[in-house]
PDB file of C-alpha atoms in Angstrom:
ATOM      1  CA  UNK A 280     -60.162  31.827 -19.259  1.00 57.00           C
ATOM      2  CA  UNK A 281     -59.822  33.769 -22.032  1.00 69.00           C
ATOM      3  CA  UNK A 282     -59.052  32.212 -25.457  1.00 87.00           C
ATOM      4  CA  UNK A 283     -56.755  34.997 -26.057  1.00 93.00           C
ATOM      5  CA  UNK A 284     -54.464  36.333 -23.908  1.00 94.00           C
ATOM      6  CA  UNK A 285     -51.489  39.705 -24.230  1.00 94.00           C
ATOM      7  CA  UNK A 286     -50.004  42.300 -21.718  1.00 90.00           C
ATOM      8  CA  UNK A 287     -51.767  45.444 -22.101  1.00 88.00           C
ATOM      9  CA  UNK A 288     -48.669  47.608 -21.149  1.00 89.00           C
ATOM     10  CA  UNK A 289     -47.776  50.200 -22.036  1.00 93.00           C
ATOM     11  CA  UNK A 290     -44.291  48.973 -22.601  1.00 96.00           C
ATOM     12  CA  UNK A 291     -41.590  51.860 -23.362  1.00 97.00           C
ATOM     13  CA  UNK A 292     -37.886  51.671 -24.626  1.00 97.00           C
ATOM     14  CA  UNK A 293     -35.078  53.669 -26.072  1.00 97.00           C
ATOM     15  CA  UNK A 294     -35.190  54.459 -30.048  1.00 98.00           C
ATOM     16  CA  UNK A 295     -32.884  51.452 -31.559  1.00 97.00           C
ATOM     17  CA  UNK A 296     -34.442  48.428 -28.787  1.00 97.00           C
ATOM     18  CA  UNK A 297     -35.268  45.573 -29.707  1.00 98.00           C
ATOM     19  CA  UNK A 298     -39.194  44.910 -28.870  1.00 97.00           C
ATOM     20  CA  UNK A 299     -40.999  42.033 -28.507  1.00 97.00           C
ATOM     21  CA  UNK A 300     -44.185  41.890 -28.092  1.00 98.00           C
ATOM     22  CA  UNK A 301     -46.164  38.347 -27.320  1.00 97.00           C
ATOM     23  CA  UNK A 302     -49.426  36.386 -27.025  1.00 97.00           C
ATOM     24  CA  UNK A 303     -50.283  33.378 -25.440  1.00 97.00           C
ATOM     25  CA  UNK A 304     -53.595  31.405 -26.200  1.00 96.00           C
ATOM     26  CA  UNK A 305     -55.800  28.129 -25.771  1.00 94.00           C
ATOM     27  CA  UNK A 306     -56.484  26.449 -28.413  1.00 91.00           C
ATOM     28  CA  UNK A 307     -54.995  23.766 -29.698  1.00 91.00           C
ATOM     29  CA  UNK A 308     -56.868  24.490 -32.908  1.00 89.00           C
ATOM     30  CA  UNK A 309     -55.846  27.255 -34.549  1.00 90.00           C
ATOM     31  CA  UNK A 310     -54.085  27.743 -37.148  1.00 88.00           C
ATOM     32  CA  UNK A 311     -53.802  31.144 -38.447  1.00 88.00           C
ATOM     33  CA  UNK A 312     -51.647  34.049 -36.338  1.00 92.00           C
ATOM     34  CA  UNK A 313     -51.948  37.502 -37.473  1.00 92.00           C
ATOM     35  CA  UNK A 314     -49.765  40.878 -36.113  1.00 96.00           C
ATOM     36  CA  UNK A 315     -51.705  43.823 -36.619  1.00 95.00           C
ATOM     37  CA  UNK A 316     -51.022  47.387 -35.895  1.00 97.00           C
ATOM     38  CA  UNK A 317     -53.611  50.081 -34.915  1.00 95.00           C
ATOM     39  CA  UNK A 318     -52.255  53.952 -33.968  1.00 95.00           C
ATOM     40  CA  UNK A 319     -54.278  55.982 -31.911  1.00 90.00           C
ATOM     41  CA  UNK A 320     -57.710  56.693 -33.442  1.00 87.00           C
ATOM     42  CA  UNK A 321     -57.163  55.157 -36.523  1.00 92.00           C
ATOM     43  CA  UNK A 322     -58.236  51.282 -37.508  1.00 94.00           C
ATOM     44  CA  UNK A 323     -55.498  48.490 -37.018  1.00 94.00           C
ATOM     45  CA  UNK A 324     -53.419  47.826 -40.158  1.00 94.00           C
ATOM     46  CA  UNK A 325     -52.495  44.177 -41.349  1.00 92.00           C
ATOM     47  CA  UNK A 326     -48.169  43.692 -39.969  1.00 94.00           C
ATOM     48  CA  UNK A 327     -47.871  40.283 -40.870  1.00 92.00           C
ATOM     49  CA  UNK A 328     -49.878  36.814 -41.352  1.00 89.00           C
ATOM     50  CA  UNK A 329     -48.286  33.520 -40.461  1.00 88.00           C
ATOM     51  CA  UNK A 330     -49.588  29.843 -40.509  1.00 84.00           C
ATOM     52  CA  UNK A 331     -49.096  26.952 -38.466  1.00 84.00           C
ATOM     53  CA  UNK A 332     -45.480  27.321 -35.913  1.00 84.00           C
ATOM     54  CA  UNK A 333     -42.003  29.135 -37.348  1.00 85.00           C
ATOM     55  CA  UNK A 334     -40.743  32.291 -38.337  1.00 91.00           C
ATOM     56  CA  UNK A 335     -41.544  35.178 -41.086  1.00 93.00           C
ATOM     57  CA  UNK A 336     -39.892  37.624 -41.562  1.00 95.00           C
ATOM     58  CA  UNK A 337     -40.979  40.907 -43.583  1.00 94.00           C
ATOM     59  CA  UNK A 338     -37.910  43.950 -42.609  1.00 96.00           C
ATOM     60  CA  UNK A 339     -37.184  44.737 -39.043  1.00 97.00           C
ATOM     61  CA  UNK A 340     -40.673  42.953 -38.511  1.00 97.00           C
ATOM     62  CA  UNK A 341     -40.576  38.812 -36.879  1.00 97.00           C
ATOM     63  CA  UNK A 342     -43.494  36.893 -36.275  1.00 97.00           C
ATOM     64  CA  UNK A 343     -43.117  33.536 -34.674  1.00 96.00           C
ATOM     65  CA  UNK A 344     -45.059  30.812 -33.788  1.00 96.00           C
ATOM     66  CA  UNK A 345     -45.085  28.028 -31.184  1.00 94.00           C
ATOM     67  CA  UNK A 346     -47.492  26.329 -31.385  1.00 92.00           C
ATOM     68  CA  UNK A 347     -46.217  23.599 -29.188  1.00 93.00           C
ATOM     69  CA  UNK A 348     -46.242  26.305 -26.133  1.00 94.00           C
ATOM     70  CA  UNK A 349     -49.627  28.185 -27.720  1.00 95.00           C
ATOM     71  CA  UNK A 350     -47.768  31.119 -27.831  1.00 95.00           C
ATOM     72  CA  UNK A 351     -46.735  33.838 -30.883  1.00 97.00           C
ATOM     73  CA  UNK A 352     -44.466  36.899 -30.310  1.00 97.00           C
ATOM     74  CA  UNK A 353     -43.836  39.561 -32.371  1.00 98.00           C
ATOM     75  CA  UNK A 354     -40.019  40.813 -32.792  1.00 98.00           C
ATOM     76  CA  UNK A 355     -39.259  45.272 -33.707  1.00 98.00           C
ATOM     77  CA  UNK A 356     -35.702  45.414 -34.427  1.00 98.00           C
ATOM     78  CA  UNK A 357     -34.185  48.882 -34.545  1.00 98.00           C
ATOM     79  CA  UNK A 358     -37.925  50.155 -33.121  1.00 98.00           C
ATOM     80  CA  UNK A 359     -38.786  53.136 -34.439  1.00 97.00           C
ATOM     81  CA  UNK A 360     -40.969  56.440 -32.870  1.00 97.00           C
ATOM     82  CA  UNK A 361     -43.269  55.337 -35.871  1.00 97.00           C
ATOM     83  CA  UNK A 362     -43.275  52.334 -34.036  1.00 98.00           C
ATOM     84  CA  UNK A 363     -45.507  53.810 -31.194  1.00 97.00           C
ATOM     85  CA  UNK A 364     -49.265  52.506 -31.742  1.00 96.00           C
ATOM     86  CA  UNK A 365     -51.087  49.212 -30.421  1.00 95.00           C
ATOM     87  CA  UNK A 366     -50.316  45.932 -31.623  1.00 97.00           C
ATOM     88  CA  UNK A 367     -53.047  43.437 -31.086  1.00 96.00           C
ATOM     89  CA  UNK A 368     -52.329  39.730 -31.833  1.00 95.00           C
ATOM     90  CA  UNK A 369     -55.232  37.423 -33.875  1.00 92.00           C
ATOM     91  CA  UNK A 370     -55.997  33.728 -34.652  1.00 90.00           C
ATOM     92  CA  UNK A 371     -58.282  31.427 -36.205  1.00 85.00           C
ATOM     93  CA  UNK A 372     -58.867  28.179 -36.736  1.00 82.00           C
ATOM     94  CA  UNK A 373     -59.173  26.372 -40.539  1.00 68.00           C
ATOM     95  CA  UNK A 374     -62.057  27.285 -40.724  1.00 54.00           C
ATOM     96  CA  UNK A 375     -62.965  30.021 -38.225  1.00 54.00           C
ATOM     97  CA  UNK A 376     -65.881  32.564 -39.196  1.00 62.00           C
ATOM     98  CA  UNK A 377     -64.634  35.428 -37.157  1.00 75.00           C
ATOM     99  CA  UNK A 378     -60.754  35.844 -35.728  1.00 84.00           C
ATOM    100  CA  UNK A 379     -59.571  36.001 -32.237  1.00 88.00           C
ATOM    101  CA  UNK A 380     -57.872  39.458 -31.096  1.00 91.00           C
ATOM    102  CA  UNK A 381     -56.177  40.382 -27.917  1.00 93.00           C
ATOM    103  CA  UNK A 382     -55.802  43.158 -26.504  1.00 92.00           C
ATOM    104  CA  UNK A 383     -52.958  44.953 -27.652  1.00 94.00           C
ATOM    105  CA  UNK A 384     -50.157  45.787 -26.200  1.00 96.00           C
ATOM    106  CA  UNK A 385     -49.966  49.647 -26.370  1.00 95.00           C
ATOM    107  CA  UNK A 386     -45.893  50.619 -26.885  1.00 97.00           C
ATOM    108  CA  UNK A 387     -44.364  53.539 -26.614  1.00 97.00           C
ATOM    109  CA  UNK A 388     -40.780  53.887 -28.432  1.00 97.00           C
ATOM    110  CA  UNK A 389     -38.758  56.990 -26.989  1.00 97.00           C
ATOM    111  CA  UNK A 390     -36.120  59.036 -29.086  1.00 95.00           C
TER     112      UNK A 390
ATOM    113  CA  UNK B 698     -58.387  53.568 -54.070  1.00 60.00           C
ATOM    114  CA  UNK B 699     -59.429  49.711 -52.989  1.00 68.00           C
ATOM    115  CA  UNK B 700     -60.008  49.332 -49.377  1.00 92.00           C
ATOM    116  CA  UNK B 701     -63.093  50.421 -46.784  1.00 95.00           C
ATOM    117  CA  UNK B 702     -64.119  53.690 -46.469  1.00 96.00           C
ATOM    118  CA  UNK B 703     -66.654  54.941 -43.653  1.00 97.00           C
ATOM    119  CA  UNK B 704     -68.825  57.321 -41.876  1.00 96.00           C
ATOM    120  CA  UNK B 705     -68.982  59.342 -40.491  1.00 95.00           C
ATOM    121  CA  UNK B 706     -66.289  59.683 -38.744  1.00 94.00           C
ATOM    122  CA  UNK B 707     -67.605  61.233 -35.593  1.00 94.00           C
ATOM    123  CA  UNK B 708     -70.828  60.971 -35.146  1.00 93.00           C
ATOM    124  CA  UNK B 709     -72.749  62.290 -31.517  1.00 92.00           C
ATOM    125  CA  UNK B 710     -76.237  61.224 -30.478  1.00 89.00           C
ATOM    126  CA  UNK B 711     -78.695  62.378 -28.062  1.00 89.00           C
ATOM    127  CA  UNK B 712     -79.970  59.445 -25.536  1.00 87.00           C
ATOM    128  CA  UNK B 713     -83.111  57.404 -27.238  1.00 87.00           C
ATOM    129  CA  UNK B 714     -81.902  58.184 -30.856  1.00 91.00           C
ATOM    130  CA  UNK B 715     -80.933  55.560 -33.770  1.00 93.00           C
ATOM    131  CA  UNK B 716     -78.125  56.314 -35.631  1.00 95.00           C
ATOM    132  CA  UNK B 717     -76.702  54.452 -39.061  1.00 96.00           C
ATOM    133  CA  UNK B 718     -73.221  53.385 -39.751  1.00 97.00           C
ATOM    134  CA  UNK B 719     -71.545  53.396 -42.969  1.00 98.00           C
ATOM    135  CA  UNK B 720     -69.399  50.750 -44.200  1.00 98.00           C
ATOM    136  CA  UNK B 721     -68.241  51.034 -48.364  1.00 97.00           C
ATOM    137  CA  UNK B 722     -65.388  48.370 -49.295  1.00 96.00           C
ATOM    138  CA  UNK B 723     -64.504  47.801 -53.308  1.00 94.00           C
ATOM    139  CA  UNK B 724     -62.508  45.294 -52.339  1.00 91.00           C
ATOM    140  CA  UNK B 725     -65.004  42.870 -54.281  1.00 90.00           C
ATOM    141  CA  UNK B 726     -64.571  40.772 -50.773  1.00 89.00           C
ATOM    142  CA  UNK B 727     -67.576  38.693 -49.358  1.00 88.00           C
ATOM    143  CA  UNK B 728     -67.638  38.547 -46.316  1.00 89.00           C
ATOM    144  CA  UNK B 729     -68.295  42.067 -43.744  1.00 93.00           C
ATOM    145  CA  UNK B 730     -67.694  42.743 -40.352  1.00 94.00           C
ATOM    146  CA  UNK B 731     -68.860  44.980 -37.847  1.00 97.00           C
ATOM    147  CA  UNK B 732     -66.508  45.283 -33.825  1.00 96.00           C
ATOM    148  CA  UNK B 733     -66.966  47.662 -31.184  1.00 96.00           C
ATOM    149  CA  UNK B 734     -63.584  48.555 -29.514  1.00 94.00           C
ATOM    150  CA  UNK B 735     -63.605  49.890 -25.879  1.00 91.00           C
ATOM    151  CA  UNK B 736     -60.341  50.845 -24.067  1.00 81.00           C
ATOM    152  CA  UNK B 737     -58.954  47.900 -22.435  1.00 74.00           C
ATOM    153  CA  UNK B 738     -61.344  45.818 -23.996  1.00 77.00           C
ATOM    154  CA  UNK B 739     -60.163  44.513 -26.950  1.00 84.00           C
ATOM    155  CA  UNK B 740     -62.258  43.979 -30.023  1.00 91.00           C
ATOM    156  CA  UNK B 741     -65.468  42.597 -29.505  1.00 92.00           C
ATOM    157  CA  UNK B 742     -67.445  41.034 -33.042  1.00 93.00           C
ATOM    158  CA  UNK B 743     -71.141  42.943 -33.104  1.00 96.00           C
ATOM    159  CA  UNK B 744     -72.415  41.187 -36.891  1.00 96.00           C
ATOM    160  CA  UNK B 745     -70.856  39.595 -39.184  1.00 93.00           C
ATOM    161  CA  UNK B 746     -72.384  38.830 -43.336  1.00 92.00           C
ATOM    162  CA  UNK B 747     -70.647  35.905 -45.134  1.00 87.00           C
ATOM    163  CA  UNK B 748     -72.977  36.670 -48.716  1.00 89.00           C
ATOM    164  CA  UNK B 749     -75.392  39.510 -49.646  1.00 93.00           C
ATOM    165  CA  UNK B 750     -78.831  39.345 -47.944  1.00 95.00           C
ATOM    166  CA  UNK B 751     -77.880  37.112 -44.932  1.00 94.00           C
ATOM    167  CA  UNK B 752     -75.731  37.967 -41.315  1.00 95.00           C
ATOM    168  CA  UNK B 753     -75.488  36.829 -38.103  1.00 94.00           C
ATOM    169  CA  UNK B 754     -75.534  38.150 -34.276  1.00 95.00           C
ATOM    170  CA  UNK B 755     -71.729  37.954 -33.239  1.00 93.00           C
ATOM    171  CA  UNK B 756     -70.939  38.255 -29.195  1.00 90.00           C
ATOM    172  CA  UNK B 757     -72.870  42.073 -28.617  1.00 94.00           C
ATOM    173  CA  UNK B 758     -75.386  42.023 -30.831  1.00 96.00           C
ATOM    174  CA  UNK B 759     -78.077  43.187 -28.650  1.00 96.00           C
ATOM    175  CA  UNK B 760     -79.489  46.730 -29.312  1.00 95.00           C
ATOM    176  CA  UNK B 761     -77.939  46.793 -33.054  1.00 97.00           C
ATOM    177  CA  UNK B 762     -78.963  46.372 -36.267  1.00 97.00           C
ATOM    178  CA  UNK B 763     -76.916  45.536 -40.131  1.00 98.00           C
ATOM    179  CA  UNK B 764     -78.414  44.702 -42.779  1.00 97.00           C
ATOM    180  CA  UNK B 765     -76.350  42.895 -46.181  1.00 97.00           C
ATOM    181  CA  UNK B 766     -78.757  44.189 -49.218  1.00 97.00           C
ATOM    182  CA  UNK B 767     -75.356  44.965 -51.498  1.00 96.00           C
ATOM    183  CA  UNK B 768     -72.777  43.226 -51.792  1.00 95.00           C
ATOM    184  CA  UNK B 769     -70.100  46.512 -50.960  1.00 96.00           C
ATOM    185  CA  UNK B 770     -72.261  47.709 -48.586  1.00 98.00           C
ATOM    186  CA  UNK B 771     -73.166  46.946 -44.370  1.00 98.00           C
ATOM    187  CA  UNK B 772     -74.376  49.802 -42.413  1.00 98.00           C
ATOM    188  CA  UNK B 773     -74.534  49.172 -38.463  1.00 98.00           C
ATOM    189  CA  UNK B 774     -77.429  50.905 -36.815  1.00 97.00           C
ATOM    190  CA  UNK B 775     -76.448  51.352 -33.109  1.00 95.00           C
ATOM    191  CA  UNK B 776     -80.630  51.434 -31.598  1.00 93.00           C
ATOM    192  CA  UNK B 777     -82.047  53.320 -28.724  1.00 88.00           C
ATOM    193  CA  UNK B 778     -81.536  49.940 -26.837  1.00 87.00           C
ATOM    194  CA  UNK B 779     -78.059  49.536 -26.838  1.00 88.00           C
ATOM    195  CA  UNK B 780     -77.487  50.741 -23.102  1.00 87.00           C
ATOM    196  CA  UNK B 781     -73.814  51.644 -23.584  1.00 89.00           C
ATOM    197  CA  UNK B 782     -73.258  52.985 -26.950  1.00 92.00           C
ATOM    198  CA  UNK B 783     -70.304  54.956 -26.472  1.00 93.00           C
ATOM    199  CA  UNK B 784     -67.381  53.712 -28.907  1.00 94.00           C
ATOM    200  CA  UNK B 785     -65.597  52.688 -31.668  1.00 96.00           C
ATOM    201  CA  UNK B 786     -66.807  51.089 -34.284  1.00 97.00           C
ATOM    202  CA  UNK B 787     -64.642  48.878 -36.484  1.00 97.00           C
ATOM    203  CA  UNK B 788     -66.281  47.960 -39.891  1.00 97.00           C
ATOM    204  CA  UNK B 789     -63.939  45.410 -41.646  1.00 94.00           C
ATOM    205  CA  UNK B 790     -63.906  42.981 -44.518  1.00 92.00           C
ATOM    206  CA  UNK B 791     -62.213  39.298 -45.942  1.00 87.00           C
ATOM    207  CA  UNK B 792     -61.876  37.789 -49.650  1.00 77.00           C
ATOM    208  CA  UNK B 793     -63.745  34.562 -48.162  1.00 65.00           C
ATOM    209  CA  UNK B 794     -65.565  33.570 -45.143  1.00 55.00           C
ATOM    210  CA  UNK B 795     -62.488  31.059 -45.266  1.00 56.00           C
ATOM    211  CA  UNK B 796     -59.999  33.111 -46.017  1.00 58.00           C
ATOM    212  CA  UNK B 797     -57.399  33.942 -43.087  1.00 67.00           C
ATOM    213  CA  UNK B 798     -56.829  38.368 -42.873  1.00 77.00           C
ATOM    214  CA  UNK B 799     -59.859  41.311 -42.715  1.00 85.00           C
ATOM    215  CA  UNK B 800     -58.765  44.536 -43.080  1.00 90.00           C
ATOM    216  CA  UNK B 801     -60.128  47.222 -42.118  1.00 94.00           C
ATOM    217  CA  UNK B 802     -61.830  50.727 -41.802  1.00 96.00           C
ATOM    218  CA  UNK B 803     -60.894  53.960 -40.507  1.00 95.00           C
ATOM    219  CA  UNK B 804     -62.847  53.290 -37.624  1.00 96.00           C
ATOM    220  CA  UNK B 805     -66.260  55.868 -36.765  1.00 96.00           C
ATOM    221  CA  UNK B 806     -66.294  57.391 -33.250  1.00 95.00           C
ATOM    222  CA  UNK B 807     -70.281  57.816 -31.621  1.00 94.00           C
ATOM    223  CA  UNK B 808     -70.418  60.010 -28.495  1.00 93.00           C
ATOM    224  CA  UNK B 809     -73.745  59.400 -26.826  1.00 89.00           C
ATOM    225  CA  UNK B 810     -74.770  63.043 -25.026  1.00 84.00           C
TER     226      UNK B 810
END
């Protein structure tokens, strides 16, 4: 079983829709959770960072962590065509040396 | 501007040749990383370095080599021993080894012809 599972998509939604992206993981020691956005042929950029359980909001983006279910989500409100990208979840333990990445979900927001 | 600079952006290599990908950061970060990204494979760790003159193998180090002679530089050499080197290579850095977020460069595309 992979440590981090993420549905590769593609996920296609109309402009203005609420998008839900998700990852599950198996290692209960993971404490830090991140979402990266990667445009085609570009390096990933850090979008959201969350410690332990709970929600974090930044503009149109909300990151949610449910450690009891080993499940994290990224919600995008009022989605825009410019949100079309691949979204990668990543996580690690308190003293981990490297991030554990999901394979990424491809999102397409159509006008 | 602070950031991570990778060069070249695109590189073509003949089979049997070694090539070196450059990674420079001016963020004063201690830890640096090299990842490989293939379609549908996600990010796989090649090598990482916590401090100058020290580095460790990641999950797929075979056929690759690195050096860390300066804090700001972490070049990756793709050797002829790497069986399938065509991929997108990403360099990253983190403020300190126990820090929890890493930042990426723009990547280098390597194609073997």
